[in-house]
Short mmCIF file of C-alpha atoms and ligand atoms in Angstrom, two decimals:
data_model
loop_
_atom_site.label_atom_id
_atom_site.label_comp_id
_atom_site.label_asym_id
_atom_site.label_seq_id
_atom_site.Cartn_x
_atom_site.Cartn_y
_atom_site.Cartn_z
CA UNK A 1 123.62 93.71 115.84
CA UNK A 2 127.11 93.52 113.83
CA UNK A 3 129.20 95.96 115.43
CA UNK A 4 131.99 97.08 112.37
CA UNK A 5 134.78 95.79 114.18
CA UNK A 6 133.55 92.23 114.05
CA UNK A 7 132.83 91.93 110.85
CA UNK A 8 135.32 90.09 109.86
CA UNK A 9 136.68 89.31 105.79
CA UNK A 10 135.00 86.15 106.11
CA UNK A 11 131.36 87.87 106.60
CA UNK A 12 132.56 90.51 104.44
CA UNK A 13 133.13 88.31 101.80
CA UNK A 14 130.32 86.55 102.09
CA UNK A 15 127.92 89.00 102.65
CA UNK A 16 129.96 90.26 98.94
CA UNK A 17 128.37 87.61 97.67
CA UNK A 18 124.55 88.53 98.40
CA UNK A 19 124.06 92.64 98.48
CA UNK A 20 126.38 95.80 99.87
CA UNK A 21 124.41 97.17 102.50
CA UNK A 22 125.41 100.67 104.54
CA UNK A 23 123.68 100.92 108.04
CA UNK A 24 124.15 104.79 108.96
CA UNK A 25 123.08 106.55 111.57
CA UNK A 26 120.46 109.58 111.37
CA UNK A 27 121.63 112.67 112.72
CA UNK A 28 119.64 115.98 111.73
CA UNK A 29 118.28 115.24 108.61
CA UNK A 30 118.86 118.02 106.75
CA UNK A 31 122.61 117.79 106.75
CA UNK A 32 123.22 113.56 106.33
CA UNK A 33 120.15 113.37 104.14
CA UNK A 34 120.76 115.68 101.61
CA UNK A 35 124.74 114.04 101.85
CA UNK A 36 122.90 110.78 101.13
CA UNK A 37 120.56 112.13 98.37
CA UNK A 38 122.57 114.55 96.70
CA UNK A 39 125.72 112.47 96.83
CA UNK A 40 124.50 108.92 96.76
CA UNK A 41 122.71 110.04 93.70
CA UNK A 42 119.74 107.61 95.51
CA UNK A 43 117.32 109.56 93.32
CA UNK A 44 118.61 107.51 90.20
CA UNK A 45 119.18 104.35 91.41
CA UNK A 46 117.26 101.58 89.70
CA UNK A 47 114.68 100.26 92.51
CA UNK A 48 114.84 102.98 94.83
CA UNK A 49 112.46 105.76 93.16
CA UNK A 50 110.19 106.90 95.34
CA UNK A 51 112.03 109.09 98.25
CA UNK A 52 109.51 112.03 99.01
CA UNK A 53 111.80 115.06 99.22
CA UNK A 54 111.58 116.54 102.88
CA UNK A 55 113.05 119.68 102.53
CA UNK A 56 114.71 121.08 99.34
CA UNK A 57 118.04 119.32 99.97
CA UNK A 58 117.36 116.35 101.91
CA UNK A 59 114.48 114.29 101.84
CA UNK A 60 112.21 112.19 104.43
CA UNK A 61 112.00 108.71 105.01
CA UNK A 62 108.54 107.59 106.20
CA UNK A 63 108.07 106.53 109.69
CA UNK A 64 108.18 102.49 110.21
CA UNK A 65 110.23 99.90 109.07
CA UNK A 66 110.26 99.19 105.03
CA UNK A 67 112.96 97.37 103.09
CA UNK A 68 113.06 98.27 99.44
CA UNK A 69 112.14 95.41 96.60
CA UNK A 70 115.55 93.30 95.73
CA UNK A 71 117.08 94.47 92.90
CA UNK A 72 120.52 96.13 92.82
CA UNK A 73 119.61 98.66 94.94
CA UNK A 74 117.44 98.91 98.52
CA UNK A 75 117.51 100.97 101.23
CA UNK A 76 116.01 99.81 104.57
CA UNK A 77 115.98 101.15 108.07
CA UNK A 78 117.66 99.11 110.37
CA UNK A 79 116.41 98.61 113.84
CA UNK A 80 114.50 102.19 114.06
CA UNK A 81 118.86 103.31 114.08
CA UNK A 82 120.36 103.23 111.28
CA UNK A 83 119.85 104.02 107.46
CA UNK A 84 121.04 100.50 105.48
CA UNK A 85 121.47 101.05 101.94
CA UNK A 86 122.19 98.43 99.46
CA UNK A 87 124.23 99.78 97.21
CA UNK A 88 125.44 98.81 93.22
CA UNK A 89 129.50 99.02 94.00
CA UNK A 90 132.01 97.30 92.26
CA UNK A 91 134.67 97.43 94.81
CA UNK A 92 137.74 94.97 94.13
CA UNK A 93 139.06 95.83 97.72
CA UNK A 94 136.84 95.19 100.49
CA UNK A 95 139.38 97.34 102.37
CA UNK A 96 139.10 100.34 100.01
CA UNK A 97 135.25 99.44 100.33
CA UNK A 98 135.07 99.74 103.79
CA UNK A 99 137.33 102.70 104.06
CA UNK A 100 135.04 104.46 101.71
CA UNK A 101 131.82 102.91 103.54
CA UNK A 102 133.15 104.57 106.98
CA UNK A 103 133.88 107.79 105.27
CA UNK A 104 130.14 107.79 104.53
CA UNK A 105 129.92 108.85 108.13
CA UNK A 106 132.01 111.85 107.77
CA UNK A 107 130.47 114.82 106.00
CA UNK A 108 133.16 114.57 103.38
CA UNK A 109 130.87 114.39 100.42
CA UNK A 110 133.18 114.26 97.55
CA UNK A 111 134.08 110.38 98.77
CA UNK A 112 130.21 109.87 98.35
CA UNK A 113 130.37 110.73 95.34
CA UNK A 114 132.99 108.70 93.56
CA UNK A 115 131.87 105.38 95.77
CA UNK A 116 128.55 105.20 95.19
CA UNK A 117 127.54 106.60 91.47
CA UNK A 118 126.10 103.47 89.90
CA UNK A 119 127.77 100.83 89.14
CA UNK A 120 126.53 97.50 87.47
CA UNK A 121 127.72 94.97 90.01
CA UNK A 122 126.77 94.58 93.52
CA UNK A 123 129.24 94.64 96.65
CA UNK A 124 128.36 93.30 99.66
CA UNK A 125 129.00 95.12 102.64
CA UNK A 126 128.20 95.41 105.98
CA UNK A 127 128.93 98.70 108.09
CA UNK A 128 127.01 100.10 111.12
CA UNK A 129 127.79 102.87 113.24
CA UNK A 130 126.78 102.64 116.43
CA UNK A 131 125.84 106.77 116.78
CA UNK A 132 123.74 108.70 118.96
CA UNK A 133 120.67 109.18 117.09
CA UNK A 134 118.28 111.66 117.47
CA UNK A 135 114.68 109.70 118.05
CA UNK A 136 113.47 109.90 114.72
CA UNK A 137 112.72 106.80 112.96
CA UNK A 138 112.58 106.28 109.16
CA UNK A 139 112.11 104.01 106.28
CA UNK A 140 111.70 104.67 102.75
CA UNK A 141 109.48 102.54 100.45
CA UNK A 142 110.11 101.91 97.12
CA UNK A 143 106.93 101.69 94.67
CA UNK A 144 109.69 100.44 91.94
CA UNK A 145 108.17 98.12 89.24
CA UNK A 146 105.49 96.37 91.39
CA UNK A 147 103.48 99.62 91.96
CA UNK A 148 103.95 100.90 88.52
CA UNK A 149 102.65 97.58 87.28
CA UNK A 150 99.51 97.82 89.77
CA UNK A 151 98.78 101.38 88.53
CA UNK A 152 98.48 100.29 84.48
CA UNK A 153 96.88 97.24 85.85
CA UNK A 154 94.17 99.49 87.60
CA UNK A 155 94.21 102.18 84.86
CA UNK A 156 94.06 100.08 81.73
CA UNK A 157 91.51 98.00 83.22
CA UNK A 158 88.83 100.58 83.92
CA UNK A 159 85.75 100.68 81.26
CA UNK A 160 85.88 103.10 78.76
CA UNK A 161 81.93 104.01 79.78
CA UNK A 162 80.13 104.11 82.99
CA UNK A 163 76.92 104.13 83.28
CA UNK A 164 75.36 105.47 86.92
CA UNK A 165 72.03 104.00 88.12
CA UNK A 166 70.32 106.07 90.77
CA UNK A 167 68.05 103.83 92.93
CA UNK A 168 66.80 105.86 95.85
CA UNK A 169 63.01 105.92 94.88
CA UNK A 170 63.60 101.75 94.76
CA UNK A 171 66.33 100.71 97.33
CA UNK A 172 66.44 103.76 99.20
CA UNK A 173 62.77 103.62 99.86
CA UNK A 174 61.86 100.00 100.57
CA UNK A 175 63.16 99.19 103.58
CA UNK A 176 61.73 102.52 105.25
CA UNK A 177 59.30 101.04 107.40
CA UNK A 178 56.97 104.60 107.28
CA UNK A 179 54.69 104.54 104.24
CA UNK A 180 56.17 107.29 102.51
CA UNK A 181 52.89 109.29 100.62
CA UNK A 182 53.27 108.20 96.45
CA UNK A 183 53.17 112.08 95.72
CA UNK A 184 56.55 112.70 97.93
CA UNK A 185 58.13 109.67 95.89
CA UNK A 186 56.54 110.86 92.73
CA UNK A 187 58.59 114.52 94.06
CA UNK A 188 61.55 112.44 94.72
CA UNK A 189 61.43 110.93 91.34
CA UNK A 190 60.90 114.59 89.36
CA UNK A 191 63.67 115.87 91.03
CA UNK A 192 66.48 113.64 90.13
CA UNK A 193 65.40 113.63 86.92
CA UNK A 194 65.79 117.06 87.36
CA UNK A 195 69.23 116.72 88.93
CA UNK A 196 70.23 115.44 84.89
CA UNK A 197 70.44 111.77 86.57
CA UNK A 198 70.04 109.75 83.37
CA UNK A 199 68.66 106.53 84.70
CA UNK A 200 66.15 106.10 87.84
CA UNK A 201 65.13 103.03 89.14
CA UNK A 202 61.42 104.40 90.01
CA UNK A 203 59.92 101.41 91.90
CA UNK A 204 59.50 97.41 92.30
CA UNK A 205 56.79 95.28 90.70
CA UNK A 206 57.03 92.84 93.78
CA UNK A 207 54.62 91.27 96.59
CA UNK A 208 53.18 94.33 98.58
CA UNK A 209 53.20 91.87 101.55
CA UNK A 210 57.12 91.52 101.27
CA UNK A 211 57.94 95.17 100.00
CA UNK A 212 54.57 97.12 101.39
CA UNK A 213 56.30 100.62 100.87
CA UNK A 214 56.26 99.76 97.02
CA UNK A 215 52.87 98.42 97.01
CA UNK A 216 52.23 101.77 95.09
CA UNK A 217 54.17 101.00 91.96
CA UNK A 218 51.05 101.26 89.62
CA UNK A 219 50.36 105.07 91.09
CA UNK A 220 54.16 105.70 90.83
CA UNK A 221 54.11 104.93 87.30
CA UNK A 222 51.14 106.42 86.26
CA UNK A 223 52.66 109.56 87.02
CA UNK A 224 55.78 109.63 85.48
CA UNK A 225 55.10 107.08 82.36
CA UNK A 226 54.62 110.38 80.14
CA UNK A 227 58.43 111.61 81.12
CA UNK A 228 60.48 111.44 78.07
CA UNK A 229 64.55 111.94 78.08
CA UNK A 230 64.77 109.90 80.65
CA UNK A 231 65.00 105.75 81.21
CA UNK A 232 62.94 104.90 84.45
CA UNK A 233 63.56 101.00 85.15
CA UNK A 234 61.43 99.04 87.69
CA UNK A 235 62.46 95.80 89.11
CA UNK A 236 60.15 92.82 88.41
CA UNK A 237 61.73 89.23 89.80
CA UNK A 238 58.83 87.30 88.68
CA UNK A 239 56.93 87.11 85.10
CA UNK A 240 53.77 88.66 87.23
CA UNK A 241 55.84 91.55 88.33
CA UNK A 242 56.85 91.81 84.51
CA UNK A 243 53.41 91.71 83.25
CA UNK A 244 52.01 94.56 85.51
CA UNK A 245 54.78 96.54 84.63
CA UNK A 246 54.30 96.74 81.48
CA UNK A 247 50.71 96.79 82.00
CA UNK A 248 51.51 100.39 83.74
CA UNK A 249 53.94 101.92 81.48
CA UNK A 250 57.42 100.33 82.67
CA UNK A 251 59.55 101.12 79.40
CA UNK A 252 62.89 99.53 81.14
CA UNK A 253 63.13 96.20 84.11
CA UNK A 254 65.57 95.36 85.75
CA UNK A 255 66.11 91.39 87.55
CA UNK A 256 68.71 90.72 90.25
CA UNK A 257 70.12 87.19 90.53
CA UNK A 258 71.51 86.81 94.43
CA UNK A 259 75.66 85.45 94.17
CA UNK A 260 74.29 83.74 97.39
CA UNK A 261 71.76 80.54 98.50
CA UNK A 262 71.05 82.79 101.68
CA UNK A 263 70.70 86.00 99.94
CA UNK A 264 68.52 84.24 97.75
CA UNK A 265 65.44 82.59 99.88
CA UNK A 266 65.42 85.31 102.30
CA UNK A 267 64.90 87.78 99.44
CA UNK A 268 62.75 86.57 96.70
CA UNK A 269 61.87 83.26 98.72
CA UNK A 270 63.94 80.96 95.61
CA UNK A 271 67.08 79.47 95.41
CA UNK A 272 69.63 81.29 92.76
CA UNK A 273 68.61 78.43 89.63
CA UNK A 274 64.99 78.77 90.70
CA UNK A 275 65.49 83.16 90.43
CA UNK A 276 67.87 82.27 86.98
CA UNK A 277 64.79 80.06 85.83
CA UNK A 278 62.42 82.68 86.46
CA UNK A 279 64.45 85.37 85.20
CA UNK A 280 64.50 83.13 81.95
CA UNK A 281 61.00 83.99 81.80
CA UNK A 282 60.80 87.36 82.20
CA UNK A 283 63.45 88.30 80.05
CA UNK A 284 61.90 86.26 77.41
CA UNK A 285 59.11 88.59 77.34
CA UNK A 286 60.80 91.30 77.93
CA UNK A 287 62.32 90.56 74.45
CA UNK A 288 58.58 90.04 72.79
CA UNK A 289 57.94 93.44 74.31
CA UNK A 290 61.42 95.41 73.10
CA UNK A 291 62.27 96.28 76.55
CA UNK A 292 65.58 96.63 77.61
CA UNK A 293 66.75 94.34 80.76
CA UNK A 294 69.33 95.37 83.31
CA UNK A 295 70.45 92.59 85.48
CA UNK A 296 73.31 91.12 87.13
CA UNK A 297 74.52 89.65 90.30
CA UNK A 298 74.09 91.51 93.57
CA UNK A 299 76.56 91.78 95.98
CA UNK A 300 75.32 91.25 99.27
CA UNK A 301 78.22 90.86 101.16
CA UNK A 302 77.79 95.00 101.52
CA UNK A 303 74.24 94.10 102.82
CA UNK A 304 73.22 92.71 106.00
CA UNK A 305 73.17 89.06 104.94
CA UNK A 306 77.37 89.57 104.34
CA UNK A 307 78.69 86.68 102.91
CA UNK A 308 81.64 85.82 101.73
CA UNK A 309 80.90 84.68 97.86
CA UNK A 310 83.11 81.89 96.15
CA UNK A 311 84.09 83.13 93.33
CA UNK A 312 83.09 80.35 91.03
CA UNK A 313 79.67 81.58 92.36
CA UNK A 314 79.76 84.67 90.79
C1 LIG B 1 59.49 87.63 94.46
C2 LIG B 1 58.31 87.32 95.36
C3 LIG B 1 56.98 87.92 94.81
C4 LIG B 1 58.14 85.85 95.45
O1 LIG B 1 57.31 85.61 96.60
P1 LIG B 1 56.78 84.18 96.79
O2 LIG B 1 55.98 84.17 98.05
O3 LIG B 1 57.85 83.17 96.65
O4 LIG B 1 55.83 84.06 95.51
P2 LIG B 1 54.39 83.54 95.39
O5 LIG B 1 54.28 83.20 93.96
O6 LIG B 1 54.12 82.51 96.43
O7 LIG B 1 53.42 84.83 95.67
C5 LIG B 1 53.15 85.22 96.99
C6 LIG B 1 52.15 86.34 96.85
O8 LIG B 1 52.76 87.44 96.20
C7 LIG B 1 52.08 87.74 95.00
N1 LIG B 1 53.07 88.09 94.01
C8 LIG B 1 53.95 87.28 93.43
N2 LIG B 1 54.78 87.98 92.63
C9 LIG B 1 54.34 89.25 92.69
C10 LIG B 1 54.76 90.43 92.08
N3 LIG B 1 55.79 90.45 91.24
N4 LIG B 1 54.13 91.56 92.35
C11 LIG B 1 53.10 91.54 93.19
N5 LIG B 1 52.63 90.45 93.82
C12 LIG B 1 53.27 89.31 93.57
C13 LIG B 1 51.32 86.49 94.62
O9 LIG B 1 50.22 86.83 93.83
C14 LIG B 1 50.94 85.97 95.97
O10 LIG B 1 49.84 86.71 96.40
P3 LIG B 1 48.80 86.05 97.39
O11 LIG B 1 48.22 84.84 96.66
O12 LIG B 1 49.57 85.64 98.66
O13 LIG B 1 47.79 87.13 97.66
C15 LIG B 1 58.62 87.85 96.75
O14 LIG B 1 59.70 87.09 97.26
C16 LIG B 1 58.94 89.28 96.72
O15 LIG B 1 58.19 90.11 96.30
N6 LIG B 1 60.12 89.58 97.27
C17 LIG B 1 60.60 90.96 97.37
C18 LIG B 1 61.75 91.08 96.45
C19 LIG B 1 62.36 92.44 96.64
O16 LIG B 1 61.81 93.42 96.19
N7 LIG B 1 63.48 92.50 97.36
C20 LIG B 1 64.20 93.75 97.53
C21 LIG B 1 64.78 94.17 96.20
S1 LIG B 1 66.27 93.31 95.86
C22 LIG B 1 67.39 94.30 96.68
O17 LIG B 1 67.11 95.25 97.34
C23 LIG B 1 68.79 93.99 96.41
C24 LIG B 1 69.32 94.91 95.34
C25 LIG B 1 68.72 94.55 94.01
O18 LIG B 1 68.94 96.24 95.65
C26 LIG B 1 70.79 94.74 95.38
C27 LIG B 1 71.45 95.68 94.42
O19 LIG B 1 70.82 96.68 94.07
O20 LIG B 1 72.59 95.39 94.03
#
């Protein structure tokens, strides 16, 4: 580690070249970091703007090691010792600079002031102080324009609508490998609609011998095909599935196309263009019929058969 006393005009002057950096050691944090804060106005420079305040003068720099995006400005911890700030200075005298850098270690806070209010240019500048330090480590981060970017990114990209789906009398009850009695799903069914869900998937229209816990879907709908104010989908993968659907009520289908060859065989025994060519069908008559299709691909890498899809894929 540079020790101050080595750093000689050549490194200094180099190092002018690239960024002013402070390394200062961490004594109680109240006292140096409110110095730093309140006098390093740190709060206002450019790149640095996310210091959580610790206490009501000083503030807290989070455990680990961070270094602070480029810019004018960073502030990075330095080998769990020491504070190193990058600092906008326009020192002319790398003397005068490093006079005023080693005052930062005495609790003279007027010098802070003057040396480091913002200024455009950028000195370079190397100083560490080998102090005692208590054993606290810190680091600041700096969420400066990357984060802020992120956050409209995230924000302006959400839909304006969502529309929620419950599935439980579908998904949630296929797999169960007890037959659970059609009244308790008919039950089930009653009260989320009671619940104000808008949309329930209420069964499949599929091969009892691959699904045999929805091999009731004609007694399922016969019960509920009366409810009004509410949009009950079933899932049909086939053009048979479709056709006894309707054939019981089904006012609303929905088809799911696999983002995955494995996904695919194992769960409607097809590859994905033989389910696309299938679903061709069914949505064709769905549209003869005026019912509404939901449909899109599934994503099974949340399911057992986890894979990891290529994005062209989907
Ligand atoms: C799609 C099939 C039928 C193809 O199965 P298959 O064996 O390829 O088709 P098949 O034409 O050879 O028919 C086999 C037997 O099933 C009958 N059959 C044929 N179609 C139907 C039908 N629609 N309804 C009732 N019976 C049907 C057909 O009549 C025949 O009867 P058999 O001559 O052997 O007596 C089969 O693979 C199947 O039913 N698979 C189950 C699909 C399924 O429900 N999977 C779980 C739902 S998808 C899921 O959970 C993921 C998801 C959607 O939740 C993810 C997400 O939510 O994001």
């Amino acid at each position: 580690m540079l020790n101050p006393k080595v750093l000689s005009k050549g490194v200094l002057s180099t190092a002018c070249l690239a960024r002013s950096s402070i390394s200062v050691p961490l004594f109680t944090l109240n006292s140096l970091m409110c110095i730093i804060e309140e006098h390093m106005c740190i709060q206002n420079l450019q790149s640095i703007d996310r210091i959580q305040s610790f206490t009501s003068t000083g503030y807290s720099l989070r455990e680990g090691m961070s270094s602070m995006a480029s810019g004018s400005t960073s502030l990075k911890l330095f080998k769990n010792k020491y504070l190193h700030f990058t600092l906008p200075t326009n020192f002319r005298d790398e003397d005068a600079a490093r006079r005023k850098l080693q005052d930062f270690s005495q609790p003279q806070h007027s010098i802070l002031r003057s040396s480091f209010l913002g200024r455009s240019q950028t000195l370079s500048h190397s100083v560490f102080y080998p102090w005692l330090l208590h054993s606290h480590q810190y680091s600041s981060y700096n969420n400066g324009k990357e984060l802020s970017d992120l956050a409209s990114k995230v924000l302006n990209g959400l839909p304006k609508f969502v529309k929620i789906v419950e599935v439980g009398p579908r998904d949630g009850l296929q797999n169960e490998k007890d037959i659970v009695p059609t009244n308790v799903k008919i039950e089930l069914i009653r009260r989320l609609i009671a619940s104000g869900l808008p949309v329930i998937e209420a069964t499949s229209f599929v091969s009892p011998k691959w699904v045999p816990q929805l091999a009731d879907a004609k007694d399922v709908m016969e019960a509920i095909r009366e409810i009004k104010g509410v949009s009950l989908p079933v899932l049909t993968p086939n053009l048979k599935g479709f056709e006894a659907a309707v054939a019981n009520g089904a006012k609303e289908i929905s088809v799911f196309a696999s983002s995955s060859e494995s996904f695919s065989k194992s769960n409607i025994n097809c590859s994905i263009n033989d389910s696309l060519a299938r679903y061709r069908e069914v949505t064709l008559a769905a549209e003869k019929h005026s019912i509404p299709v939901r449909g899109g691909p599934r994503w099974e890498v949340a399911l057992r058969m986890s894979v990891f899809l290529e994005e062209s894929t989907l």
